[in-house]
CSV table of C-alpha atoms in Angstrom, one decimal:
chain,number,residue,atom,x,y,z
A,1278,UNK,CA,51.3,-3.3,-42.7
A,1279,UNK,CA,49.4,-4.9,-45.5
A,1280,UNK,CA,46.0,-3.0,-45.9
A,1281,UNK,CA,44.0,-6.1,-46.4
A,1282,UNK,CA,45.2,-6.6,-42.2
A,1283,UNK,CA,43.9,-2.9,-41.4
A,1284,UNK,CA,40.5,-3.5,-43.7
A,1285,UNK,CA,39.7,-6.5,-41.3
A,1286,UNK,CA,40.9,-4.8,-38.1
A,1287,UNK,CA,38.4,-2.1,-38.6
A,1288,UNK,CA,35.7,-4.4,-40.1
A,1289,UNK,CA,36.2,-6.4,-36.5
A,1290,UNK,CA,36.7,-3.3,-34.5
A,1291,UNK,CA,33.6,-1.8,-36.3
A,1292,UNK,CA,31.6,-4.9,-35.5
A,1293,UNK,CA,32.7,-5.2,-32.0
A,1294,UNK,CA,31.5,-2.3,-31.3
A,1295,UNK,CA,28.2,-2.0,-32.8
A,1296,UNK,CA,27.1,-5.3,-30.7
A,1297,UNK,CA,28.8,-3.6,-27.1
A,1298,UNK,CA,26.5,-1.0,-28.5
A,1299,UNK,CA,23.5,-3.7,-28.8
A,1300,UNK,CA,24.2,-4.9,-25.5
A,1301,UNK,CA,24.1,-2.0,-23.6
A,1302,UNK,CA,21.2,-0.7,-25.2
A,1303,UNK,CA,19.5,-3.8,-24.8
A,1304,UNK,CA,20.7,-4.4,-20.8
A,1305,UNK,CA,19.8,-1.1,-20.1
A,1306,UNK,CA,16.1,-1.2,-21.8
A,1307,UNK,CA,15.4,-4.7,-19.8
A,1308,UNK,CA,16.5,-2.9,-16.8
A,1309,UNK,CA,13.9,-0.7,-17.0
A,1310,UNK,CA,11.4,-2.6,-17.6
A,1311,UNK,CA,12.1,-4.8,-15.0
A,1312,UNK,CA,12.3,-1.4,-12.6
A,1313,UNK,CA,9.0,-0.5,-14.0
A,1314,UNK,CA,7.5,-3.8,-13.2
A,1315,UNK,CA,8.8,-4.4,-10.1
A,1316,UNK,CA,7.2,-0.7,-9.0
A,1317,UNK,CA,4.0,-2.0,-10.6
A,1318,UNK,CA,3.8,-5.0,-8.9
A,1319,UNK,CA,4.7,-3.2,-5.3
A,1320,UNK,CA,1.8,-0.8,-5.6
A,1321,UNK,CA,-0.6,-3.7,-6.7
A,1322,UNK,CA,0.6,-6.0,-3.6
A,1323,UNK,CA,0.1,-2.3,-1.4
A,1324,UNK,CA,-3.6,-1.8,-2.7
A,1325,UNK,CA,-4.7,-5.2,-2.3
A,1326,UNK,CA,-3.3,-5.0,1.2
A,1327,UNK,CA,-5.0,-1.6,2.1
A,1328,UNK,CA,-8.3,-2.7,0.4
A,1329,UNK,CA,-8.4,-5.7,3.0
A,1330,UNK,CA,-7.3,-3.5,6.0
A,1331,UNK,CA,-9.9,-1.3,5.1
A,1332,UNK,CA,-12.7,-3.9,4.5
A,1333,UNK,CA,-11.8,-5.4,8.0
A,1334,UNK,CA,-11.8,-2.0,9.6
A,1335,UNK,CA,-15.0,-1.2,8.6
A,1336,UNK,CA,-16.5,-4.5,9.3
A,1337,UNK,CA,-15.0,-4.5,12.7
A,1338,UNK,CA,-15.9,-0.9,13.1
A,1339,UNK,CA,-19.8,-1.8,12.5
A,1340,UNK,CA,-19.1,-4.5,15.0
A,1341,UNK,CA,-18.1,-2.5,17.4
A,1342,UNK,CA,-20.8,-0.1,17.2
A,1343,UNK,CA,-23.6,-2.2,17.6
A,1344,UNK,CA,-21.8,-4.5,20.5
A,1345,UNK,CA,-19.8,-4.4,23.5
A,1346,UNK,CA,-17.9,-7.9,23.5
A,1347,UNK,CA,-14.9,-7.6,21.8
A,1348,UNK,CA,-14.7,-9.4,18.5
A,1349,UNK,CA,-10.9,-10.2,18.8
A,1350,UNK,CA,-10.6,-12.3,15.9
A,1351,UNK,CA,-11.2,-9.1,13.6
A,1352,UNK,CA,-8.9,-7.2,15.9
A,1353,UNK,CA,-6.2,-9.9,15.1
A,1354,UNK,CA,-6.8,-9.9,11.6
A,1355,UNK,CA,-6.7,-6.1,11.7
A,1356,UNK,CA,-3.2,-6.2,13.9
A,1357,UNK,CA,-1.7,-9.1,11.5
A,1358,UNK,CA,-2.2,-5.6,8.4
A,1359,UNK,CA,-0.8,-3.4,10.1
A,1360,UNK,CA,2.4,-5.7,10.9
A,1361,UNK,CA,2.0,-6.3,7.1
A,1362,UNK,CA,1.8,-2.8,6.2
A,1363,UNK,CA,5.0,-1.7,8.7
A,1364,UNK,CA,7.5,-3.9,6.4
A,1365,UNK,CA,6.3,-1.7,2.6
A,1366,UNK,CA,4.2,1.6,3.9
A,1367,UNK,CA,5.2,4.6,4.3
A,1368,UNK,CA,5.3,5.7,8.3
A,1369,UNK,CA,2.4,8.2,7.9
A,1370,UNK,CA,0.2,5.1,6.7
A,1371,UNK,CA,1.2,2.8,9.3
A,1372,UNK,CA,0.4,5.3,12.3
A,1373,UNK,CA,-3.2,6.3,10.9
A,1374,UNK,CA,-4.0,2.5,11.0
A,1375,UNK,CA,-2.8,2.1,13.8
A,1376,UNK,CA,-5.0,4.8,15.3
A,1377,UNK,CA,-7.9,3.4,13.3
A,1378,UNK,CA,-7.3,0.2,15.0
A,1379,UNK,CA,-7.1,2.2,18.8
A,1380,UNK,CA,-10.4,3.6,18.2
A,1381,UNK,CA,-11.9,0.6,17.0
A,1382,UNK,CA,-10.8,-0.8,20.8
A,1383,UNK,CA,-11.8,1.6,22.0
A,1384,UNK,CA,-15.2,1.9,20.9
A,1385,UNK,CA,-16.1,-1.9,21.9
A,1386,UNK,CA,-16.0,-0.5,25.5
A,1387,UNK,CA,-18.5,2.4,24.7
A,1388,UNK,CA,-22.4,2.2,25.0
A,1389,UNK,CA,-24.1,0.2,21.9
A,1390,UNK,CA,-25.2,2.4,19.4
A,1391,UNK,CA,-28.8,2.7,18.3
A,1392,UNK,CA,-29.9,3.0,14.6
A,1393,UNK,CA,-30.4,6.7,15.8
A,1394,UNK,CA,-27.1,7.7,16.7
A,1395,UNK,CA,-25.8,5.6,13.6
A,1396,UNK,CA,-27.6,7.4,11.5
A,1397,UNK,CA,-26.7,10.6,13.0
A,1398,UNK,CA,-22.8,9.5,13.1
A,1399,UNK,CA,-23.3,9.0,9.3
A,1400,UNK,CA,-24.8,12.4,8.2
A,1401,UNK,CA,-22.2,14.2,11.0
A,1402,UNK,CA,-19.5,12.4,9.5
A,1403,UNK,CA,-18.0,11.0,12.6
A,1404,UNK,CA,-18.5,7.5,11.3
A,1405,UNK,CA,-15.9,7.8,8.6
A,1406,UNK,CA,-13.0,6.6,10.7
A,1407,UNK,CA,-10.9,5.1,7.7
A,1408,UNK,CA,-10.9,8.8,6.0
A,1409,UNK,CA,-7.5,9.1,7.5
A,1410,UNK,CA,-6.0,6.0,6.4
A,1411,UNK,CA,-7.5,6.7,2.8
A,1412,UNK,CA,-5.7,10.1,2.3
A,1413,UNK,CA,-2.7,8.5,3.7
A,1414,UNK,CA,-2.5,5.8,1.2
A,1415,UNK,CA,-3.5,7.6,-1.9
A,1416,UNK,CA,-0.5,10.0,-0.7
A,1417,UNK,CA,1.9,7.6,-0.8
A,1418,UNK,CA,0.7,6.3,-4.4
A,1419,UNK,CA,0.9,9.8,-5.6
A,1420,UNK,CA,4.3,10.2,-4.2
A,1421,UNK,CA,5.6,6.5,-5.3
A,1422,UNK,CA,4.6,7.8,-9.2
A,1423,UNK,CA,6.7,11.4,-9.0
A,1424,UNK,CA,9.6,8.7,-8.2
């Protein structure tokens, strides 16, 4: 065999081999990133969806304190979260909203609450309903970055 036919074998196998090299460096760094932004963009779409569960619940929670009809539409909105939150949260999220959402029922059929006993809820601490849901959340963030 001529060895002008081996110098351009191994110049071709040389650079066939150093751009499979490219390639797979280069697939496997964009597969990363795309990984790393698709987590990013999960946990963004989670904490927008908890903030407005938890604005609602506390909105609907004063509600409920302060009146005895039952203000369904922010009970709907509230339901439509949680249905939200069962298709990307974890299960020990999902059940303390849920039971957020029961005692927010629940306290529409209770005895209006006076300034008073607000104010005495607030420096007992039995106001703080969503403390639950809170802890439950920043759980599952905590756990979704050790991933």
């Amino acid at each position: 065999m001529d060895s002008g036919y081996i110098t351009a074998l191994a110049a071709l196998g040389g650079a066939a081999l150093g751009g499979l090299t490219s390639f797979a460096t280069s697939w496997t760094t964009l597969r990363t990133q795309m990984k790393a932004q698709r987590s990013a963009s999960s946990k963004s779409k989670r904490q927008k969806l908890y903030k407005a569960f938890i604005d609602g619940a506390a909105k609907t929670y004063g509600d409920a304190l302060i009146h005895d009809k039952l203000e369904t539409t922010g009970l709907i909105d509230l339901h439509a979260l949680v249905s939200r939150m069962r298709i990307v949260s974890s299960r020990p999220v999902i059940e303390s909203a849920v039971q957020v959402v029961k005692l927010i029922t629940e306290t529409y059929s209770q005895a209006n609450k006076r300034p008073d006993e607000i104010e005495s809820m607030i420096s007992n601490g039995s106001v703080d309903i969503l403390r639950s849901v809170s802890e439950a959340c920043r759980e599952e963030f905590e756990q979704s970055l050790q991933i």
